[in-house]
XYZ file of C-alpha atoms in Angstrom:
185
model
C 8.771 -17.813 42.187
C 8.069 -18.308 38.523
C 8.762 -16.140 35.509
C 7.412 -16.773 32.017
C 8.040 -14.884 28.818
C 6.933 -15.312 25.267
C 9.112 -14.380 22.284
C 7.359 -14.250 18.938
C 9.298 -13.823 15.737
C 7.964 -11.352 13.215
C 9.274 -10.018 9.924
C 10.567 -6.985 11.866
C 12.361 -9.069 14.526
C 11.140 -10.424 17.822
C 8.284 -9.274 19.990
C 8.409 -10.089 23.673
C 5.738 -10.282 26.327
C 5.642 -11.187 30.012
C 3.297 -14.165 30.154
C 0.808 -15.004 32.842
C 0.267 -18.739 33.210
C -2.666 -18.636 35.670
C -5.087 -20.003 33.026
C -2.630 -22.526 31.624
C -3.332 -26.065 32.872
C -2.190 -28.235 29.963
C 0.394 -28.290 27.224
C -2.479 -27.621 24.800
C -3.316 -24.396 26.679
C 0.295 -23.350 26.394
C 0.327 -24.080 22.614
C -2.830 -22.030 22.172
C -1.118 -19.159 23.943
C 1.875 -19.428 21.652
C -0.158 -19.767 18.465
C -2.289 -16.724 19.470
C 0.952 -14.698 19.687
C 2.341 -16.046 16.420
C 2.510 -13.727 13.405
C 2.131 -15.623 10.121
C 2.667 -18.905 11.907
C 6.301 -17.969 12.596
C 8.437 -19.223 15.515
C 7.282 -18.576 19.090
C 9.450 -19.363 22.122
C 7.876 -19.761 25.566
C 10.390 -19.572 28.419
C 9.352 -20.672 31.919
C 11.639 -20.712 34.924
C 11.325 -21.497 38.561
C 13.996 -19.369 40.225
C 17.245 -21.310 40.880
C 15.545 -24.700 40.264
C 14.833 -25.240 36.538
C 13.843 -23.620 33.243
C 12.045 -24.811 30.219
C 11.837 -23.656 26.599
C 8.967 -24.577 24.350
C 9.265 -23.820 20.690
C 6.182 -23.600 18.449
C 6.591 -23.294 14.690
C 3.155 -22.874 13.095
C 1.027 -25.930 13.388
C 3.925 -28.313 14.064
C 4.194 -30.227 17.322
C 5.914 -28.297 20.077
C 9.569 -28.849 20.740
C 10.400 -28.828 24.446
C 13.568 -28.669 26.534
C 13.612 -28.736 30.349
C 16.849 -28.079 32.258
C 16.068 -30.371 35.236
C 13.237 -32.832 34.829
C 13.152 -33.960 38.473
C 12.894 -30.380 39.725
C 10.272 -29.526 37.105
C 8.209 -32.606 38.027
C 7.679 -31.043 41.461
C 6.291 -27.894 39.956
C 2.828 -27.374 38.567
C 4.155 -25.541 35.492
C 6.945 -28.022 35.021
C 4.490 -30.930 34.976
C 2.815 -29.287 32.008
C 6.052 -29.507 30.008
C 7.012 -33.079 30.933
C 5.036 -35.124 28.449
C 4.771 -38.955 28.598
C 6.714 -39.053 25.352
C 9.589 -37.111 26.845
C 9.633 -39.345 29.869
C 9.520 -42.526 27.786
C 6.117 -43.523 29.066
C 3.198 -44.865 27.114
C 0.626 -42.094 26.380
C -1.567 -41.561 29.425
C 0.740 -43.459 31.808
C 1.266 -40.427 34.034
C -2.427 -40.566 34.954
C -3.742 -38.918 38.079
C -0.796 -38.966 40.489
C -2.900 -37.763 43.401
C -5.313 -40.651 42.925
C -2.418 -43.089 42.761
C -0.958 -41.711 45.996
C -4.356 -41.904 47.699
C -4.587 -45.495 46.649
C -1.184 -46.300 48.207
C -1.748 -44.323 51.419
C -4.888 -44.282 53.482
C -4.129 -41.223 55.583
C -7.014 -41.893 58.033
C -5.638 -45.366 59.053
C -2.418 -44.111 60.629
C -1.869 -42.396 63.948
C 0.834 -40.017 65.036
C 2.602 -40.335 61.754
C 3.282 -44.072 62.054
C 3.375 -45.828 58.767
C 0.627 -48.274 57.870
C 2.350 -51.717 57.666
C 0.340 -52.812 54.604
C 1.264 -49.554 52.786
C 4.979 -50.247 53.362
C 4.561 -53.833 52.034
C 2.608 -52.593 49.056
C 5.195 -49.924 48.327
C 7.960 -52.620 48.381
C 5.999 -54.751 45.864
C 5.517 -51.748 43.637
C 9.179 -50.754 43.408
C 9.433 -51.949 39.826
C 6.355 -50.009 38.803
C 7.597 -46.812 40.528
C 10.920 -47.142 38.726
C 9.060 -46.792 35.414
C 7.291 -43.662 36.680
C 10.437 -42.079 38.019
C 11.473 -38.771 36.496
C 15.108 -38.578 35.513
C 17.315 -35.933 37.169
C 18.904 -33.448 34.789
C 18.033 -32.156 31.343
C 15.359 -33.724 29.181
C 13.800 -32.982 25.856
C 15.050 -31.787 22.524
C 18.597 -30.459 22.837
C 18.582 -28.936 19.400
C 15.437 -26.854 20.050
C 17.422 -23.577 19.705
C 20.297 -24.745 17.457
C 19.160 -22.829 14.377
C 18.604 -19.726 16.546
C 22.250 -19.600 17.853
C 22.254 -21.869 20.977
C 24.031 -25.129 20.367
C 23.129 -28.303 22.206
C 26.270 -27.980 24.272
C 25.532 -24.349 25.186
C 21.936 -25.233 26.104
C 23.159 -27.952 28.523
C 25.453 -25.475 30.273
C 22.806 -22.786 30.844
C 21.939 -22.307 34.507
C 20.816 -19.109 36.047
C 19.694 -16.261 33.828
C 19.301 -18.621 30.912
C 16.679 -16.303 29.367
C 19.191 -13.517 29.000
C 21.588 -15.840 27.126
C 18.772 -17.125 24.877
C 17.455 -13.611 24.188
C 20.968 -12.437 23.311
C 21.498 -15.332 20.905
C 18.224 -14.750 19.041
C 18.656 -10.952 19.013
C 15.770 -10.157 21.401
C 17.558 -8.639 24.366
C 16.150 -5.134 23.989
C 12.567 -6.214 23.510
C 12.815 -8.659 26.409
C 14.247 -6.027 28.743
C 11.272 -3.808 27.941
C 8.850 -6.375 29.478
C 10.984 -7.666 32.294
């Protein structure tokens, strides 16, 4: 189960909204959502969580590049919304290296050539030869991204690393948005 919220800073404080991600397919879509909610190009925080697995915070300040933190990259990589946040740059890959993972898997495995779940011998050999390539594509376990994404808003790098369940409540409290967030939750 996913939950997403958007916190937009205004001159009167923070405005919160429960955010639907059904139409969000890329990081650009997410940035458009944030910038549409921005008042005078002020700070917008987008919080996404998959219950008990991972959370991510995306910070958008005007037209600047987004700043992203993900609590568990390997868990997020197995999530459609998490994949949006895990950029090639964050993962230390050349731009576009992530490519189409489904096409890459289909290339490695010809599902029609096996019977009763037995592995295709040539696939196993090919997988052994590609171990070095798959190490480059591996997503690290644990936190990834910009640890200082919330530092000026009251959440230090150390505090961010220790957040687990109900991270949004801690973040909202630190930025002074608890009341407005509770209204939309």
